[in-house]
mmCIF file of C-alpha atoms in Angstrom:
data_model
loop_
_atom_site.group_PDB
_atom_site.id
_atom_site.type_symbol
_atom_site.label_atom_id
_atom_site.label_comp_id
_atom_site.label_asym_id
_atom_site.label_seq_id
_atom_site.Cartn_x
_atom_site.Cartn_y
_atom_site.Cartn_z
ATOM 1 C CA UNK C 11 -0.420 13.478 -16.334
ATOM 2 C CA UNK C 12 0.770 10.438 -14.560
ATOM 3 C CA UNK C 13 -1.239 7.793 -13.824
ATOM 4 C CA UNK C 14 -1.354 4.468 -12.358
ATOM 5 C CA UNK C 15 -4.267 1.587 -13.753
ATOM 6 C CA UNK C 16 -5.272 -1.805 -12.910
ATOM 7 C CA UNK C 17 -8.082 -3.052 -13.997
ATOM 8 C CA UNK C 18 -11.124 -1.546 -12.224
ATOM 9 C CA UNK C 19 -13.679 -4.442 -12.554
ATOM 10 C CA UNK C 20 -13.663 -7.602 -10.947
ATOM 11 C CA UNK C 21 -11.895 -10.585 -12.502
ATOM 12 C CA UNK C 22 -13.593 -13.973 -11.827
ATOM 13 C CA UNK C 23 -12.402 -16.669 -12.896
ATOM 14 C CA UNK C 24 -12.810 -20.683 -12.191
ATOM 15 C CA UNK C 25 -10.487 -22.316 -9.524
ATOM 16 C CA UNK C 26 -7.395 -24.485 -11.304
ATOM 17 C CA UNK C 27 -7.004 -21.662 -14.015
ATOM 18 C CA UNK C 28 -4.126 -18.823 -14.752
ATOM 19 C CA UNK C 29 -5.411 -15.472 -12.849
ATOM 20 C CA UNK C 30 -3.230 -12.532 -14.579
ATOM 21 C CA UNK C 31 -4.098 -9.050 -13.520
ATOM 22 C CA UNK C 32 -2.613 -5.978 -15.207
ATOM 23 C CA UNK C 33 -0.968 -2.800 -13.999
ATOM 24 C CA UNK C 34 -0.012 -0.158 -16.485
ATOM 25 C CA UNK C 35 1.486 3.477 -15.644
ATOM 26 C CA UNK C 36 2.478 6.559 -17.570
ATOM 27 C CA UNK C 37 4.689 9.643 -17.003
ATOM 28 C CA UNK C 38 6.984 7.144 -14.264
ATOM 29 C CA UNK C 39 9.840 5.789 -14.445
ATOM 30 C CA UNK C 40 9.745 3.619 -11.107
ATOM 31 C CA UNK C 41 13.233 1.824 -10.411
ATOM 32 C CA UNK C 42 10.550 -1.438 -9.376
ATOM 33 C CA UNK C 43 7.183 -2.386 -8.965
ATOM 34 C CA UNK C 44 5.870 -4.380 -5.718
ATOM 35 C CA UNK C 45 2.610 -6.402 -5.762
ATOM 36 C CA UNK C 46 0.467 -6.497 -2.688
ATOM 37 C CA UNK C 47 -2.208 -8.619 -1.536
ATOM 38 C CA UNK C 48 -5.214 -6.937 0.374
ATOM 39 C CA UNK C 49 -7.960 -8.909 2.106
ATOM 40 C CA UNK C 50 -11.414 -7.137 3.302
ATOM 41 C CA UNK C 51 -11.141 -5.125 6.213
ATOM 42 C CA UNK C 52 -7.145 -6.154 6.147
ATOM 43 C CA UNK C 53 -3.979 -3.836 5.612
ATOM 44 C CA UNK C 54 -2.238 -4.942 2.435
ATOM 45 C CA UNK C 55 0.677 -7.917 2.755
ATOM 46 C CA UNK C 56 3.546 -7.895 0.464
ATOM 47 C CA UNK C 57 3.800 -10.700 -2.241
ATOM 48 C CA UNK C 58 6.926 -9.760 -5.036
ATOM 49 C CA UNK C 59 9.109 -7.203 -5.913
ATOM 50 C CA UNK C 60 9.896 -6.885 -9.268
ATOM 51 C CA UNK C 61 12.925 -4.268 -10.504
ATOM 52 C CA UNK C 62 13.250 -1.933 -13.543
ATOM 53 C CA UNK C 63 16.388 -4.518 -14.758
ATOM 54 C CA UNK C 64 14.326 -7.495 -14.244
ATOM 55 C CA UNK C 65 11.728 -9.134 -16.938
ATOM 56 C CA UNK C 66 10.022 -11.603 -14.482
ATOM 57 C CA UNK C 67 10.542 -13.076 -11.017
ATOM 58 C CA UNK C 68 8.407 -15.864 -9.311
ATOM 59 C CA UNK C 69 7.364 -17.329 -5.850
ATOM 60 C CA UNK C 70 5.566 -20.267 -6.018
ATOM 61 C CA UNK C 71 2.273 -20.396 -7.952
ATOM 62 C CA UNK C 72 3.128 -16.458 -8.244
ATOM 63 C CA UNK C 73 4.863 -14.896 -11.412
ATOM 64 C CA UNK C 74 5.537 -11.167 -12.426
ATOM 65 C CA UNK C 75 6.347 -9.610 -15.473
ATOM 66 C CA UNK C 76 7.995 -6.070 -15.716
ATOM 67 C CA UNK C 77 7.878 -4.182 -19.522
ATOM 68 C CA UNK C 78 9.507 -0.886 -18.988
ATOM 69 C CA UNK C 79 8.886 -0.287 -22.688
ATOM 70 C CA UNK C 80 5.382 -0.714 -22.434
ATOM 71 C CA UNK C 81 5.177 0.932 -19.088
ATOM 72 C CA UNK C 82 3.168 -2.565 -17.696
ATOM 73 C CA UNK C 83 3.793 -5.172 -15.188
ATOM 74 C CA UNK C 84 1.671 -8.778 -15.443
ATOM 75 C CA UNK C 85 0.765 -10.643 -12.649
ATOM 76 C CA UNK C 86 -0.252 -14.346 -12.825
ATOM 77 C CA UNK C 87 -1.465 -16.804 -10.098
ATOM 78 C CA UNK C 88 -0.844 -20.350 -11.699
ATOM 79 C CA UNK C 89 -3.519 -22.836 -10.345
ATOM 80 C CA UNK C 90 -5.830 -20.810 -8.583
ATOM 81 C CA UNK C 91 -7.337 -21.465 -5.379
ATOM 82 C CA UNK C 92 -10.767 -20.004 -3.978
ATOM 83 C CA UNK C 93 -8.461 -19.030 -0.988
ATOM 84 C CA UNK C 94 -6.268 -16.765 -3.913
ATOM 85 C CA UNK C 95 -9.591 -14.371 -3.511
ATOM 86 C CA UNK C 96 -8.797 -10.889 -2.978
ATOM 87 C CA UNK C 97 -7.972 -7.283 -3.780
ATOM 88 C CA UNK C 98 -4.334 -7.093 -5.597
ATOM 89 C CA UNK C 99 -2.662 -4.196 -5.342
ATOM 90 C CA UNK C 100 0.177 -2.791 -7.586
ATOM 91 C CA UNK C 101 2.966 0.175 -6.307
ATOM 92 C CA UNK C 102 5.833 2.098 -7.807
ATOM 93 C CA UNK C 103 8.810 2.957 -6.216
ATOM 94 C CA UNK C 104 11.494 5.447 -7.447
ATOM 95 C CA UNK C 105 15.277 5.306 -6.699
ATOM 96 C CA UNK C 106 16.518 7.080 -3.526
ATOM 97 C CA UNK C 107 12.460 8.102 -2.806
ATOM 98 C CA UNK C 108 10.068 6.729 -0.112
ATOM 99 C CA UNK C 109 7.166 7.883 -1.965
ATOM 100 C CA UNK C 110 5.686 4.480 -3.312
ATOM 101 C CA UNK C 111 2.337 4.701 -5.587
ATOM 102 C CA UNK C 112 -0.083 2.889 -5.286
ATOM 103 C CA UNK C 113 -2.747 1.628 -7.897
ATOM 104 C CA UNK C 114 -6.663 1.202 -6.941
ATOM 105 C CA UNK C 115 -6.338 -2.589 -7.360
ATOM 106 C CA UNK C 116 -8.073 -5.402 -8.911
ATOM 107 C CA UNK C 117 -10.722 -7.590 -7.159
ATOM 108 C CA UNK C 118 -9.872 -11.314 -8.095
ATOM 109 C CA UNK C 119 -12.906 -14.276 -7.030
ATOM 110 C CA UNK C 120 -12.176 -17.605 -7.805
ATOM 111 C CA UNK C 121 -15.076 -20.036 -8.083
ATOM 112 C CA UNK C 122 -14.622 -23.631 -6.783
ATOM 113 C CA UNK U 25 5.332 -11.007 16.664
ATOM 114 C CA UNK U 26 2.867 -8.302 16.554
ATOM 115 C CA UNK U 27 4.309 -6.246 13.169
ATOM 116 C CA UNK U 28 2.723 -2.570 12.973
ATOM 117 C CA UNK U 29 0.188 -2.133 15.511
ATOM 118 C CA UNK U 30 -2.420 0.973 14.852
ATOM 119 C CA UNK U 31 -4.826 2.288 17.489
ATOM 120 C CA UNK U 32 -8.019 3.027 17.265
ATOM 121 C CA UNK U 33 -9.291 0.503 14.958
ATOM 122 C CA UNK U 34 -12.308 2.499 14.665
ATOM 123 C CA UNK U 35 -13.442 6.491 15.086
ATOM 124 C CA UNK U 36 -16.409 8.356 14.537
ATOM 125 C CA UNK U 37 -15.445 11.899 14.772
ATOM 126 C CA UNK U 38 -17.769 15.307 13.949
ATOM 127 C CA UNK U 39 -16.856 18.347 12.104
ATOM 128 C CA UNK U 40 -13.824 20.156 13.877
ATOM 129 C CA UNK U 41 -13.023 17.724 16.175
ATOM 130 C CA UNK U 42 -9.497 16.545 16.700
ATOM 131 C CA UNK U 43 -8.154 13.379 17.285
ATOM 132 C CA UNK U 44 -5.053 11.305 16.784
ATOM 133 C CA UNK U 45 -4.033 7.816 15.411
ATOM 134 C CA UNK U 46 -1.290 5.947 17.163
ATOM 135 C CA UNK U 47 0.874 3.751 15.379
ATOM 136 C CA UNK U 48 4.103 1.279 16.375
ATOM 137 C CA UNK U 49 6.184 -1.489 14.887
ATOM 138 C CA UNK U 50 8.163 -3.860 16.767
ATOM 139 C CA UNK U 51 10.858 -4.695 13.567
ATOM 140 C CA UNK U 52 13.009 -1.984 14.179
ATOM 141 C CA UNK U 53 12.558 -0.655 11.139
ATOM 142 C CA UNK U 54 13.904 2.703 10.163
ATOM 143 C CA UNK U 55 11.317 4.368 8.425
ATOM 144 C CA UNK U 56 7.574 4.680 8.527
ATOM 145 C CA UNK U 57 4.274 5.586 6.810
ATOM 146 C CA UNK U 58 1.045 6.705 7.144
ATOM 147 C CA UNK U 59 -1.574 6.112 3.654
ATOM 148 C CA UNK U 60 -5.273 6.824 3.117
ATOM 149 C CA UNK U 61 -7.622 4.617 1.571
ATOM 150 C CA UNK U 62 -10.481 5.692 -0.490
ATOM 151 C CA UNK U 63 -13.157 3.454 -2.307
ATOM 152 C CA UNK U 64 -11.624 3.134 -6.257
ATOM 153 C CA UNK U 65 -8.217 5.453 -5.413
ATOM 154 C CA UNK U 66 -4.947 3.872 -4.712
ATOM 155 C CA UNK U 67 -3.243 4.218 -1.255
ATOM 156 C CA UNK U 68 -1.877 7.959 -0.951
ATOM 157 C CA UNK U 69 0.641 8.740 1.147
ATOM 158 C CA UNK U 70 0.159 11.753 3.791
ATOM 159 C CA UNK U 71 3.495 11.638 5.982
ATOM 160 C CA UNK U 72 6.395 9.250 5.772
ATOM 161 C CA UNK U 73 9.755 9.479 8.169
ATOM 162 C CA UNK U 74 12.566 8.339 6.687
ATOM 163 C CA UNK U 75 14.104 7.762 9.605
ATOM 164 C CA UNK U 76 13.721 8.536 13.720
ATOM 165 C CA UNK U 77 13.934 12.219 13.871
ATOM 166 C CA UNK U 78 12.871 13.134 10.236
ATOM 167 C CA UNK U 79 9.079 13.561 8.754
ATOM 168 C CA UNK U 80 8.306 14.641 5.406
ATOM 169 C CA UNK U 81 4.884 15.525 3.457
ATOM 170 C CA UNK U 82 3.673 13.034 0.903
ATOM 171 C CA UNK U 83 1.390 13.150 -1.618
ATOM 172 C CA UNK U 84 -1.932 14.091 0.451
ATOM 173 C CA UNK U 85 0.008 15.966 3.943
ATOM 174 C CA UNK U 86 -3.316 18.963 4.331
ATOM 175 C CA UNK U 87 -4.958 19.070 7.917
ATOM 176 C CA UNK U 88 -2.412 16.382 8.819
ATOM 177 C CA UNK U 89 0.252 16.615 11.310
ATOM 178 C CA UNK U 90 2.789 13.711 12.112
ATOM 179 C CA UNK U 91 5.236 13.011 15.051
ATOM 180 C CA UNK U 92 7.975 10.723 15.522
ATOM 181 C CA UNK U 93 7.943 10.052 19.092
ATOM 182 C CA UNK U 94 10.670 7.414 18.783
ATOM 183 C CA UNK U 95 12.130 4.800 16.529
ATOM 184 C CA UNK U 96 8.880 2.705 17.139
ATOM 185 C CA UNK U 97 6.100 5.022 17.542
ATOM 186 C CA UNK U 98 4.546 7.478 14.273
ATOM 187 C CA UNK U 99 1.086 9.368 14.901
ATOM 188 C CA UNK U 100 -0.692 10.915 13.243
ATOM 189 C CA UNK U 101 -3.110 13.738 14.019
ATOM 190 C CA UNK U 102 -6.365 15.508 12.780
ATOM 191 C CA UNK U 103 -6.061 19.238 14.444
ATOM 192 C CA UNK U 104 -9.772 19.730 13.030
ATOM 193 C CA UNK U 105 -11.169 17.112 11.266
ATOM 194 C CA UNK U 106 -13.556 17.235 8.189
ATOM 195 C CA UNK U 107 -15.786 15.094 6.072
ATOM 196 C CA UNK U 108 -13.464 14.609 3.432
ATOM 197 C CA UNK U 109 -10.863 12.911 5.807
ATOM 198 C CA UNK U 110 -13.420 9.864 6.516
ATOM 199 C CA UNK U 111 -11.288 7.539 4.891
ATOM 200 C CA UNK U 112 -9.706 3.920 6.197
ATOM 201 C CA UNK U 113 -5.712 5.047 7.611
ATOM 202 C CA UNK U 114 -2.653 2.793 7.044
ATOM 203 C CA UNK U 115 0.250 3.116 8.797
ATOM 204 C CA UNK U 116 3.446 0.650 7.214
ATOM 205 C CA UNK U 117 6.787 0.811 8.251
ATOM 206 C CA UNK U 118 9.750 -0.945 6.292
ATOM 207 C CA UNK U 119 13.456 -2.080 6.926
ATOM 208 C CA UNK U 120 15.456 0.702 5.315
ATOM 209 C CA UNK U 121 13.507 2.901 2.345
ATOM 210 C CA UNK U 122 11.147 1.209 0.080
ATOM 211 C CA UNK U 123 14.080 0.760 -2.542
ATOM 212 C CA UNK U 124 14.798 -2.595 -0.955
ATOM 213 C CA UNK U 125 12.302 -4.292 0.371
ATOM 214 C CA UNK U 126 8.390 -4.340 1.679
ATOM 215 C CA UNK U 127 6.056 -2.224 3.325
ATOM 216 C CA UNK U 128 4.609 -3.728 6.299
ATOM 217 C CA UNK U 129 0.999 -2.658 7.149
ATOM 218 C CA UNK U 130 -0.882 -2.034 9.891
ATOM 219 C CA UNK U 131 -4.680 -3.185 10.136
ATOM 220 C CA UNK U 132 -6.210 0.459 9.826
ATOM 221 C CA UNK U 133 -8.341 2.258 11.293
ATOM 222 C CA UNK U 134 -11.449 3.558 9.584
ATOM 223 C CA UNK U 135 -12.465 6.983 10.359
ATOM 224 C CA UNK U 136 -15.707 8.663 10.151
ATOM 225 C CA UNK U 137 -16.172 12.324 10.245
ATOM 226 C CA UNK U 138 -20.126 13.560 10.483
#
């Protein structure tokens, strides 16, 4: 079946430290992968776009892998900031298709 | 700039009721979305118009209908609404198809049904 996984628990971790966060899929073969920020009671907000042809793109204190051999994208937050706190939320997208898929996302806290 | 703009923010709703969620970007983007949101599932789309003119069934489209009123505006409508659609709505739009670029989102609006 196809499926779509970030980690379900919470990652915590201590402001100043490397956040990564893991999405892994099977039975896709997405063209990219987009990473999404989500806030409490917010809609989510775009952060990176990663595509199939890519290994890793960064913005700032933001970096993304893509392994389309092992079907898994990283995502790292260099230097964490209590304000970094939030859901993140990884999506598929498939050539010529509007149908984007979303995974459940990971909670991130980071402790001053 | 006010982005994607959804209406009501909020809705309680019983058992057969109907209702409908209003939805409009000011981008001019082409296409547009609506997504559920359920406690430990990923967003799943219901509608999505590729374009002004066009709608389409996505992954979740049952007891949903969807009109395009015009390049800005997307609803979306409950003709009878049911427990299992209390849920928080999205509706995104973006520039061209997702192949390119973002999805924009709305705030929501979080939907009880009793």
């Amino acid at each position: 079946s196809q499926k779509i996984e970030q980690n379900s628990e919470a990652l915590n971790i201590q402001e100043g430290k490397t956040a990564t966060l893991t999405c892994n899929y099977t039975n896709y073969s997405p063209a990219y992968l987009q990473w999404y920020r989500q806030d409490p009671g917010r809609g989510p907000v775009f952060l990176l776009l990663i595509r199939e042809n890519e290994k890793e793109k960064r913005k700032e204190r933001l970096k993304v892998t893509f392994d389309t051999t092992l079907k898994q994208s990283l995502f790292h937050i260099t230097a964490s900031q209590p304000a970094d706190s939030a859901t993140y939320l990884c999506a598929l997208g498939f050539t010529g298709g509007f149908k984007t898929i979303f995974g459940a996302g990971t909670r991130l806290f980071v402790k001053a | 700039n006010a982005g994607v703009t959804q209406t009501p923010k909020f809705q309680v709703l019983k058992t057969g009721q109907s209702m409908t969620l209003q939805c409009a970007q000011d981008m001019n983007h082409n296409s547009m979305y609506w997504y559920r949101q359920d406690p430990g599932m990923g967003l799943r789309l219901i509608y999505y118009s590729a374009s002004e003119g066009t709608t389409d069934k996505g992954e979740v489209p049952n007891g949903y209908n969807v009109s395009r009123l015009n390049k800005r505006e997307f609803s979306l409508r409950l003709e009878s609404a049911a427990p299992s659609q209390t849920s928080v709505y999205f509706c995104a739009s973006s520039e061209m198809g997702p192949n390119t670029g973002e999805l924009f989102f709305g705030e929501g609006s979080r939907l009880t049904v009793l």
